[in-house]
Amino acid sequence: MMDATSHRRVRLFALIAAGAIQASACGTQPAATNKSSSAPPHVQAGITLARATKVVRSYMTREFKANLTWDVAVQSELEAPPQLYIDDLSWLLAKAAGQTSAPTPKNLASLPLRLFVPPGANFFAAYINRTYMVFVQQGKQYVQTYSPNTYQGSPVAQVQLNKQGYATFIAPSGYGKLKLTPMQVAARYAADLQTGSEGKPVTDTTFAPGPDTSQAFVKFVVQSPNETTATSVKALADPVYAFALKGRGALVFCCVEADRTYTAAKGQHFAVVKGASDGLAGVMPAGNYTQVTYQGEITLAAIVPPAGSSAKVQVVGADYGPIKITGK
């Protein structure tokens, strides 16, 4: 999804503020995220730059149109996991809360677009409207699978392009040229987020400071005096992507699972109320709950330095959202 709908794309450290949970459970979402292999996508007859341009422009036009009414049915036709699960539930919550969608950009058809299309591949990445996106072939069409939102001021990755304008995809056999593999980036990010969410100091120096690292690690879960919180974070085996950068290194896309269980203090409860601003009653029965569990995911875009570099990994985009919510 695009940055113009950033009202539903809250930064990681701000999403779970004290009192933000009034409880919810959702039976409309998948029971679990896609646990597909992290092996590289199959390479076949590749998409052209011209077609990739049309895919991105068409996606944005249809997505913004669907967003006007929070049409999840259309949204689901345009995306694939992991981003599909995040966006679908976000839209359901927004619609139930009566939120107004962001206005469609007036220059939607002419927004500057950067394409990172590997020759001969059935996937590609794009940067448009301050959002990174990855598209993969699904049947005869291309659907968006990653869209980690960038924060203002983050550097735009300088992907290496050949004379024809095509990018180089780094397969697992080339990960040795990187400081960390995509899965190692996800694993370390998950470990740091776990540590920070438990109120412990994060001493890992893998990541450069930023709103999607230092601040997120410390503030991912804000405790409330009326509840206790258990957090579980781990890297996911969803397909990862790495695009070669100018001067070595890579732009990497990976995914992390971030689950949180809130338990109300004795004598307290979480209330799910119809028409409330959280929209939770739109995805679960209204009522009171003593425990609520959010199964969530984080899609990441990171700049990974080359092997041997003293530079740190810089997370330039992240998008967190629940994909399933249950309560009792």
mmCIF file of C-alpha atoms in Angstrom:
data_model
loop_
_atom_site.group_PDB
_atom_site.id
_atom_site.type_symbol
_atom_site.label_atom_id
_atom_site.label_comp_id
_atom_site.label_asym_id
_atom_site.label_seq_id
_atom_site.Cartn_x
_atom_site.Cartn_y
_atom_site.Cartn_z
ATOM 1 C CA MET A 1 0.000 0.000 0.000
ATOM 2 C CA MET A 2 1.123 3.556 -0.605
ATOM 3 C CA ASP A 3 2.314 6.285 1.710
ATOM 4 C CA ALA A 4 -0.762 8.424 1.046
ATOM 5 C CA THR A 5 -2.726 6.049 3.275
ATOM 6 C CA SER A 6 -0.225 6.408 6.093
ATOM 7 C CA HIS A 7 -2.996 6.810 8.671
ATOM 8 C CA ARG A 8 -3.127 3.016 8.758
ATOM 9 C CA ARG A 9 0.655 2.628 8.612
ATOM 10 C CA VAL A 10 1.727 3.723 12.067
ATOM 11 C CA ARG A 11 5.430 3.554 12.843
ATOM 12 C CA LEU A 12 6.414 0.473 14.799
ATOM 13 C CA PHE A 13 7.230 2.205 18.045
ATOM 14 C CA ALA A 14 4.023 4.257 18.022
ATOM 15 C CA LEU A 15 1.500 1.567 17.128
ATOM 16 C CA ILE A 16 1.302 -0.125 20.504
ATOM 17 C CA ALA A 17 0.800 2.831 22.813
ATOM 18 C CA ALA A 18 -0.513 2.435 26.351
ATOM 19 C CA GLY A 19 -4.276 2.085 26.275
ATOM 20 C CA ALA A 20 -4.330 1.529 22.516
ATOM 21 C CA ILE A 21 -5.756 -1.929 23.033
ATOM 22 C CA GLN A 22 -9.414 -2.163 23.949
ATOM 23 C CA ALA A 23 -9.300 -5.762 22.780
ATOM 24 C CA SER A 24 -10.137 -7.752 19.769
ATOM 25 C CA ALA A 25 -10.328 -11.072 18.079
ATOM 26 C CA CYS A 26 -10.683 -11.724 14.406
ATOM 27 C CA GLY A 27 -12.008 -14.822 12.705
ATOM 28 C CA THR A 28 -11.871 -13.359 9.235
ATOM 29 C CA GLN A 29 -8.108 -13.532 8.718
ATOM 30 C CA PRO A 30 -5.884 -16.496 7.881
ATOM 31 C CA ALA A 31 -4.945 -18.667 10.824
ATOM 32 C CA ALA A 32 -1.264 -18.243 10.029
ATOM 33 C CA THR A 33 1.020 -16.424 7.694
ATOM 34 C CA ASN A 34 2.423 -18.001 4.563
ATOM 35 C CA LYS A 35 5.243 -20.315 5.627
ATOM 36 C CA SER A 36 6.709 -20.778 2.203
ATOM 37 C CA SER A 37 10.365 -21.538 1.608
ATOM 38 C CA SER A 38 12.929 -18.771 1.680
ATOM 39 C CA ALA A 39 14.467 -20.146 -1.520
ATOM 40 C CA PRO A 40 14.730 -17.569 -4.318
ATOM 41 C CA PRO A 41 11.734 -17.231 -6.645
ATOM 42 C CA HIS A 42 11.803 -19.304 -9.793
ATOM 43 C CA VAL A 43 13.422 -17.533 -12.704
ATOM 44 C CA GLN A 44 11.637 -17.772 -16.014
ATOM 45 C CA ALA A 45 10.767 -15.532 -18.945
ATOM 46 C CA GLY A 46 11.152 -12.129 -17.365
ATOM 47 C CA ILE A 47 8.913 -9.111 -17.187
ATOM 48 C CA THR A 48 9.924 -6.104 -19.261
ATOM 49 C CA LEU A 49 10.462 -2.592 -17.915
ATOM 50 C CA ALA A 50 7.460 -1.373 -19.894
ATOM 51 C CA ARG A 51 5.161 -4.000 -18.451
ATOM 52 C CA ALA A 52 6.512 -3.491 -14.938
ATOM 53 C CA THR A 53 5.672 0.200 -15.249
ATOM 54 C CA LYS A 54 2.101 -0.646 -16.238
ATOM 55 C CA VAL A 55 1.817 -3.129 -13.358
ATOM 56 C CA VAL A 56 2.820 -0.552 -10.753
ATOM 57 C CA ARG A 57 0.649 2.233 -12.187
ATOM 58 C CA SER A 58 -2.351 -0.089 -12.471
ATOM 59 C CA TYR A 59 -1.848 -1.396 -8.950
ATOM 60 C CA MET A 60 -1.762 2.083 -7.462
ATOM 61 C CA THR A 61 -4.814 3.266 -9.396
ATOM 62 C CA ARG A 62 -6.886 0.236 -8.380
ATOM 63 C CA GLU A 63 -5.606 0.264 -4.802
ATOM 64 C CA PHE A 64 -6.429 3.924 -4.209
ATOM 65 C CA LYS A 65 -9.865 3.454 -5.775
ATOM 66 C CA ALA A 66 -10.577 0.470 -3.510
ATOM 67 C CA ASN A 67 -9.262 2.435 -0.542
ATOM 68 C CA LEU A 68 -11.992 5.052 -0.968
ATOM 69 C CA THR A 69 -14.510 2.514 0.382
ATOM 70 C CA TRP A 70 -12.046 0.150 2.115
ATOM 71 C CA ASP A 71 -12.966 -2.551 -0.405
ATOM 72 C CA VAL A 72 -11.041 -5.533 0.979
ATOM 73 C CA ALA A 73 -12.251 -7.787 -1.842
ATOM 74 C CA VAL A 74 -10.443 -5.681 -4.432
ATOM 75 C CA GLN A 75 -7.459 -5.226 -2.132
ATOM 76 C CA SER A 76 -7.114 -9.000 -1.847
ATOM 77 C CA GLU A 77 -6.933 -9.353 -5.629
ATOM 78 C CA LEU A 78 -3.961 -6.999 -5.812
ATOM 79 C CA GLU A 79 -1.650 -8.384 -3.146
ATOM 80 C CA ALA A 80 -0.040 -11.557 -1.852
ATOM 81 C CA PRO A 81 1.414 -12.540 1.542
ATOM 82 C CA PRO A 82 2.996 -11.240 3.642
ATOM 83 C CA GLN A 83 1.680 -7.742 2.887
ATOM 84 C CA LEU A 84 -1.766 -9.051 1.950
ATOM 85 C CA TYR A 85 -2.496 -10.197 5.502
ATOM 86 C CA ILE A 86 -1.318 -6.917 7.019
ATOM 87 C CA ASP A 87 -3.312 -4.756 4.646
ATOM 88 C CA ASP A 88 -6.507 -6.808 4.660
ATOM 89 C CA LEU A 89 -6.927 -6.668 8.429
ATOM 90 C CA SER A 90 -5.877 -3.012 8.505
ATOM 91 C CA TRP A 91 -8.612 -2.206 5.996
ATOM 92 C CA LEU A 92 -11.233 -4.186 7.908
ATOM 93 C CA LEU A 93 -10.392 -2.325 11.115
ATOM 94 C CA ALA A 94 -10.373 1.047 9.360
ATOM 95 C CA LYS A 95 -13.744 0.446 7.712
ATOM 96 C CA ALA A 96 -15.343 -0.728 10.958
ATOM 97 C CA ALA A 97 -13.977 2.349 12.739
ATOM 98 C CA GLY A 98 -15.497 4.628 10.114
ATOM 99 C CA GLN A 99 -12.133 6.052 9.109
ATOM 100 C CA THR A 100 -11.923 8.251 6.049
ATOM 101 C CA SER A 101 -9.358 7.136 3.502
ATOM 102 C CA ALA A 102 -6.563 9.432 2.432
ATOM 103 C CA PRO A 103 -7.189 11.404 -0.750
ATOM 104 C CA THR A 104 -5.857 10.000 -3.991
ATOM 105 C CA PRO A 105 -2.749 11.893 -5.132
ATOM 106 C CA LYS A 106 -3.619 14.296 -7.940
ATOM 107 C CA ASN A 107 -0.477 13.262 -9.803
ATOM 108 C CA LEU A 108 -1.040 9.520 -9.325
ATOM 109 C CA ALA A 109 -0.508 8.739 -13.007
ATOM 110 C CA SER A 110 2.761 10.651 -13.148
ATOM 111 C CA LEU A 111 4.374 10.013 -9.770
ATOM 112 C CA PRO A 112 8.140 9.461 -10.150
ATOM 113 C CA LEU A 113 8.808 5.748 -10.358
ATOM 114 C CA ARG A 114 12.018 3.785 -9.929
ATOM 115 C CA LEU A 115 12.011 0.191 -11.142
ATOM 116 C CA PHE A 116 14.355 -2.596 -10.048
ATOM 117 C CA VAL A 117 13.618 -5.368 -12.554
ATOM 118 C CA PRO A 118 16.046 -8.307 -12.792
ATOM 119 C CA PRO A 119 16.267 -9.710 -16.341
ATOM 120 C CA GLY A 120 14.545 -13.062 -16.712
ATOM 121 C CA ALA A 121 12.843 -12.993 -13.304
ATOM 122 C CA ASN A 122 9.192 -13.369 -12.362
ATOM 123 C CA PHE A 123 9.432 -10.640 -9.716
ATOM 124 C CA PHE A 124 10.626 -7.033 -9.421
ATOM 125 C CA ALA A 125 10.809 -4.136 -6.975
ATOM 126 C CA ALA A 126 9.748 -0.519 -7.272
ATOM 127 C CA TYR A 127 10.073 2.718 -5.342
ATOM 128 C CA ILE A 128 7.196 5.163 -5.720
ATOM 129 C CA ASN A 129 5.366 7.613 -3.465
ATOM 130 C CA ARG A 130 8.034 7.079 -0.770
ATOM 131 C CA THR A 131 7.197 3.381 -0.612
ATOM 132 C CA TYR A 132 9.198 0.315 -1.601
ATOM 133 C CA MET A 133 7.176 -2.451 -3.200
ATOM 134 C CA VAL A 134 7.957 -5.940 -4.451
ATOM 135 C CA PHE A 135 5.752 -7.585 -7.068
ATOM 136 C CA VAL A 136 5.680 -11.292 -7.894
ATOM 137 C CA GLN A 137 4.006 -13.219 -10.672
ATOM 138 C CA GLN A 138 0.882 -15.060 -9.628
ATOM 139 C CA GLY A 139 -0.686 -16.868 -12.555
ATOM 140 C CA LYS A 140 -0.851 -14.394 -15.425
ATOM 141 C CA GLN A 141 -0.725 -11.272 -13.273
ATOM 142 C CA TYR A 142 1.738 -9.578 -10.936
ATOM 143 C CA VAL A 143 0.688 -8.833 -7.366
ATOM 144 C CA GLN A 144 2.377 -6.835 -4.655
ATOM 145 C CA THR A 145 3.895 -8.847 -1.810
ATOM 146 C CA TYR A 146 5.997 -6.312 0.126
ATOM 147 C CA SER A 147 5.414 -2.596 0.722
ATOM 148 C CA PRO A 148 7.429 -1.398 3.722
ATOM 149 C CA ASN A 149 6.760 2.292 4.191
ATOM 150 C CA THR A 150 9.783 4.599 4.404
ATOM 151 C CA TYR A 151 10.238 7.330 6.972
ATOM 152 C CA GLN A 152 10.947 10.914 5.999
ATOM 153 C CA GLY A 153 14.633 11.472 5.475
ATOM 154 C CA SER A 154 15.598 7.853 4.839
ATOM 155 C CA PRO A 155 18.010 7.448 1.929
ATOM 156 C CA VAL A 156 16.651 5.975 -1.264
ATOM 157 C CA ALA A 157 18.605 2.840 -2.115
ATOM 158 C CA GLN A 158 20.806 3.303 -5.184
ATOM 159 C CA VAL A 159 20.152 0.013 -6.958
ATOM 160 C CA GLN A 160 22.667 -0.921 -9.645
ATOM 161 C CA LEU A 161 21.142 -0.850 -13.130
ATOM 162 C CA ASN A 162 22.739 -2.005 -16.375
ATOM 163 C CA LYS A 163 22.710 -0.030 -19.627
ATOM 164 C CA GLN A 164 19.263 -1.391 -20.472
ATOM 165 C CA GLY A 165 17.895 -0.295 -17.086
ATOM 166 C CA TYR A 166 17.643 -3.763 -15.506
ATOM 167 C CA ALA A 167 18.717 -4.580 -11.947
ATOM 168 C CA THR A 168 20.801 -7.430 -10.578
ATOM 169 C CA PHE A 169 19.109 -9.835 -8.165
ATOM 170 C CA ILE A 170 21.438 -11.428 -5.632
ATOM 171 C CA ALA A 171 20.693 -15.136 -5.240
ATOM 172 C CA PRO A 172 21.709 -17.147 -2.138
ATOM 173 C CA SER A 173 24.926 -18.155 -3.879
ATOM 174 C CA GLY A 174 25.952 -14.497 -3.757
ATOM 175 C CA TYR A 175 25.070 -13.792 -0.118
ATOM 176 C CA GLY A 176 28.716 -14.275 0.846
ATOM 177 C CA LYS A 177 29.381 -10.868 -0.697
ATOM 178 C CA LEU A 178 27.048 -9.245 1.837
ATOM 179 C CA LYS A 179 27.676 -8.413 5.475
ATOM 180 C CA LEU A 180 24.537 -10.378 6.364
ATOM 181 C CA THR A 181 22.142 -12.565 4.398
ATOM 182 C CA PRO A 182 18.515 -11.407 4.201
ATOM 183 C CA MET A 183 17.469 -14.079 6.695
ATOM 184 C CA GLN A 184 20.226 -12.997 9.088
ATOM 185 C CA VAL A 185 18.942 -9.426 8.864
ATOM 186 C CA ALA A 186 15.439 -10.639 9.772
ATOM 187 C CA ALA A 187 16.742 -12.841 12.588
ATOM 188 C CA ARG A 188 18.822 -10.092 14.185
ATOM 189 C CA TYR A 189 16.033 -7.557 13.828
ATOM 190 C CA ALA A 190 13.628 -9.984 15.488
ATOM 191 C CA ALA A 191 16.070 -10.685 18.324
ATOM 192 C CA ASP A 192 16.633 -6.980 18.976
ATOM 193 C CA LEU A 193 12.918 -6.223 18.885
ATOM 194 C CA GLN A 194 12.322 -9.074 21.329
ATOM 195 C CA THR A 195 14.980 -7.723 23.680
ATOM 196 C CA GLY A 196 13.687 -4.165 23.528
ATOM 197 C CA SER A 197 10.065 -5.183 24.012
ATOM 198 C CA GLU A 198 11.076 -6.895 27.259
ATOM 199 C CA GLY A 199 12.502 -3.666 28.596
ATOM 200 C CA LYS A 200 16.100 -4.793 28.274
ATOM 201 C CA PRO A 201 18.881 -2.707 26.689
ATOM 202 C CA VAL A 202 19.644 -3.643 23.090
ATOM 203 C CA THR A 203 23.414 -3.980 22.814
ATOM 204 C CA ASP A 204 23.508 -5.365 19.274
ATOM 205 C CA THR A 205 25.278 -2.980 16.906
ATOM 206 C CA THR A 206 23.997 -4.495 13.655
ATOM 207 C CA PHE A 207 21.601 -1.686 12.821
ATOM 208 C CA ALA A 208 22.120 2.034 12.320
ATOM 209 C CA PRO A 209 20.016 4.201 14.663
ATOM 210 C CA GLY A 210 16.637 5.210 13.297
ATOM 211 C CA PRO A 211 12.887 5.171 13.956
ATOM 212 C CA ASP A 212 12.630 1.599 12.674
ATOM 213 C CA THR A 213 15.534 0.340 14.825
ATOM 214 C CA SER A 214 16.665 2.044 18.029
ATOM 215 C CA GLN A 215 13.336 3.642 18.856
ATOM 216 C CA ALA A 216 11.291 0.681 17.674
ATOM 217 C CA PHE A 217 13.350 -1.782 19.716
ATOM 218 C CA VAL A 218 12.697 0.177 22.900
ATOM 219 C CA LYS A 219 9.084 1.239 22.367
ATOM 220 C CA PHE A 220 7.500 -1.636 20.465
ATOM 221 C CA VAL A 221 5.329 -2.499 23.467
ATOM 222 C CA VAL A 222 4.382 0.102 26.070
ATOM 223 C CA GLN A 223 3.166 -1.533 29.264
ATOM 224 C CA SER A 224 -0.019 -0.387 30.968
ATOM 225 C CA PRO A 225 -0.589 -0.705 34.743
ATOM 226 C CA ASN A 226 -3.817 -2.594 34.015
ATOM 227 C CA GLU A 227 -2.258 -5.339 31.891
ATOM 228 C CA THR A 228 0.709 -7.583 31.322
ATOM 229 C CA THR A 229 2.178 -8.225 27.898
ATOM 230 C CA ALA A 230 3.995 -11.229 26.465
ATOM 231 C CA THR A 231 5.833 -10.651 23.185
ATOM 232 C CA SER A 232 7.240 -13.179 20.735
ATOM 233 C CA VAL A 233 9.283 -12.060 17.719
ATOM 234 C CA LYS A 234 10.993 -14.229 15.105
ATOM 235 C CA ALA A 235 12.138 -14.166 11.491
ATOM 236 C CA LEU A 236 9.714 -15.633 8.959
ATOM 237 C CA ALA A 237 10.475 -17.983 6.092
ATOM 238 C CA ASP A 238 8.609 -15.914 3.530
ATOM 239 C CA PRO A 239 10.594 -15.394 0.307
ATOM 240 C CA VAL A 240 13.363 -12.816 0.691
ATOM 241 C CA TYR A 241 14.765 -10.537 -1.996
ATOM 242 C CA ALA A 242 18.145 -8.833 -2.441
ATOM 243 C CA PHE A 243 18.968 -6.314 -5.168
ATOM 244 C CA ALA A 244 22.570 -5.257 -5.809
ATOM 245 C CA LEU A 245 23.418 -1.638 -4.991
ATOM 246 C CA LYS A 246 25.854 0.715 -6.667
ATOM 247 C CA GLY A 247 29.214 0.354 -4.955
ATOM 248 C CA ARG A 248 28.311 -3.105 -3.584
ATOM 249 C CA GLY A 249 25.882 -4.115 -0.870
ATOM 250 C CA ALA A 250 22.187 -4.819 -1.362
ATOM 251 C CA LEU A 251 18.653 -3.592 -0.887
ATOM 252 C CA VAL A 252 17.047 -6.434 1.042
ATOM 253 C CA PHE A 253 13.401 -7.307 1.695
ATOM 254 C CA CYS A 254 12.486 -9.711 4.499
ATOM 255 C CA CYS A 255 9.724 -10.392 7.019
ATOM 256 C CA VAL A 256 9.444 -10.763 10.797
ATOM 257 C CA GLU A 257 6.626 -12.174 12.893
ATOM 258 C CA ALA A 258 5.731 -10.134 15.969
ATOM 259 C CA ASP A 259 3.040 -11.576 18.233
ATOM 260 C CA ARG A 260 1.760 -9.969 21.427
ATOM 261 C CA THR A 261 -0.583 -11.306 24.096
ATOM 262 C CA TYR A 262 -2.206 -8.837 26.470
ATOM 263 C CA THR A 263 -3.640 -10.116 29.762
ATOM 264 C CA ALA A 264 -5.846 -7.832 31.822
ATOM 265 C CA ALA A 265 -5.073 -7.329 35.491
ATOM 266 C CA LYS A 266 -7.248 -9.176 37.972
ATOM 267 C CA GLY A 267 -10.716 -7.664 37.983
ATOM 268 C CA GLN A 268 -10.040 -5.783 34.729
ATOM 269 C CA HIS A 269 -11.021 -6.538 31.127
ATOM 270 C CA PHE A 270 -10.586 -5.335 27.552
ATOM 271 C CA ALA A 271 -13.773 -3.985 26.015
ATOM 272 C CA VAL A 272 -14.670 -4.409 22.361
ATOM 273 C CA VAL A 273 -17.307 -1.813 21.562
ATOM 274 C CA LYS A 274 -19.215 -1.286 18.327
ATOM 275 C CA GLY A 275 -18.327 1.978 16.646
ATOM 276 C CA ALA A 276 -15.173 2.482 18.699
ATOM 277 C CA SER A 277 -12.238 4.193 17.042
ATOM 278 C CA ASP A 278 -10.182 0.998 16.984
ATOM 279 C CA GLY A 279 -12.715 -0.791 14.754
ATOM 280 C CA LEU A 280 -12.222 -4.055 16.615
ATOM 281 C CA ALA A 281 -15.935 -4.834 16.807
ATOM 282 C CA GLY A 282 -15.872 -5.076 13.031
ATOM 283 C CA VAL A 283 -13.717 -8.188 13.146
ATOM 284 C CA MET A 284 -14.851 -9.870 16.368
ATOM 285 C CA PRO A 285 -17.911 -10.093 18.602
ATOM 286 C CA ALA A 286 -18.426 -7.104 20.857
ATOM 287 C CA GLY A 287 -17.902 -7.884 24.512
ATOM 288 C CA ASN A 288 -15.341 -8.090 27.299
ATOM 289 C CA TYR A 289 -12.138 -10.138 27.171
ATOM 290 C CA THR A 290 -9.504 -10.912 29.763
ATOM 291 C CA GLN A 291 -6.845 -11.803 27.206
ATOM 292 C CA VAL A 292 -6.172 -10.655 23.652
ATOM 293 C CA THR A 293 -3.521 -11.982 21.263
ATOM 294 C CA TYR A 294 -2.307 -10.154 18.185
ATOM 295 C CA GLN A 295 -0.512 -12.232 15.579
ATOM 296 C CA GLY A 296 1.399 -9.653 13.574
ATOM 297 C CA GLU A 297 3.984 -9.237 10.866
ATOM 298 C CA ILE A 298 6.604 -6.659 9.934
ATOM 299 C CA THR A 299 7.813 -6.251 6.367
ATOM 300 C CA LEU A 300 11.270 -4.686 6.138
ATOM 301 C CA ALA A 301 13.420 -2.965 3.542
ATOM 302 C CA ALA A 302 17.067 -2.618 4.530
ATOM 303 C CA ILE A 303 20.336 -1.472 3.013
ATOM 304 C CA VAL A 304 22.916 -4.165 3.764
ATOM 305 C CA PRO A 305 26.627 -3.247 3.410
ATOM 306 C CA PRO A 306 29.071 -5.493 1.575
ATOM 307 C CA ALA A 307 31.037 -8.154 3.448
ATOM 308 C CA GLY A 308 33.927 -6.698 5.423
ATOM 309 C CA SER A 309 32.378 -3.237 5.658
ATOM 310 C CA SER A 310 32.307 -1.401 8.979
ATOM 311 C CA ALA A 311 28.991 0.211 8.040
ATOM 312 C CA LYS A 312 25.798 -0.852 9.776
ATOM 313 C CA VAL A 313 22.624 -2.228 8.253
ATOM 314 C CA GLN A 314 20.129 0.586 7.726
ATOM 315 C CA VAL A 315 16.424 -0.170 7.849
ATOM 316 C CA VAL A 316 14.883 2.250 5.354
ATOM 317 C CA GLY A 317 11.331 0.941 5.428
ATOM 318 C CA ALA A 318 9.074 -1.040 7.742
ATOM 319 C CA ASP A 319 5.391 -1.816 8.024
ATOM 320 C CA TYR A 320 3.821 -3.527 11.028
ATOM 321 C CA GLY A 321 0.269 -4.815 11.249
ATOM 322 C CA PRO A 322 -1.769 -7.563 12.887
ATOM 323 C CA ILE A 323 -2.845 -10.377 10.596
ATOM 324 C CA LYS A 324 -5.037 -12.189 13.100
ATOM 325 C CA ILE A 325 -6.478 -11.188 16.466
ATOM 326 C CA THR A 326 -7.967 -13.603 18.975
ATOM 327 C CA GLY A 327 -9.348 -13.119 22.480
ATOM 328 C CA LYS A 328 -10.892 -14.944 25.380
#
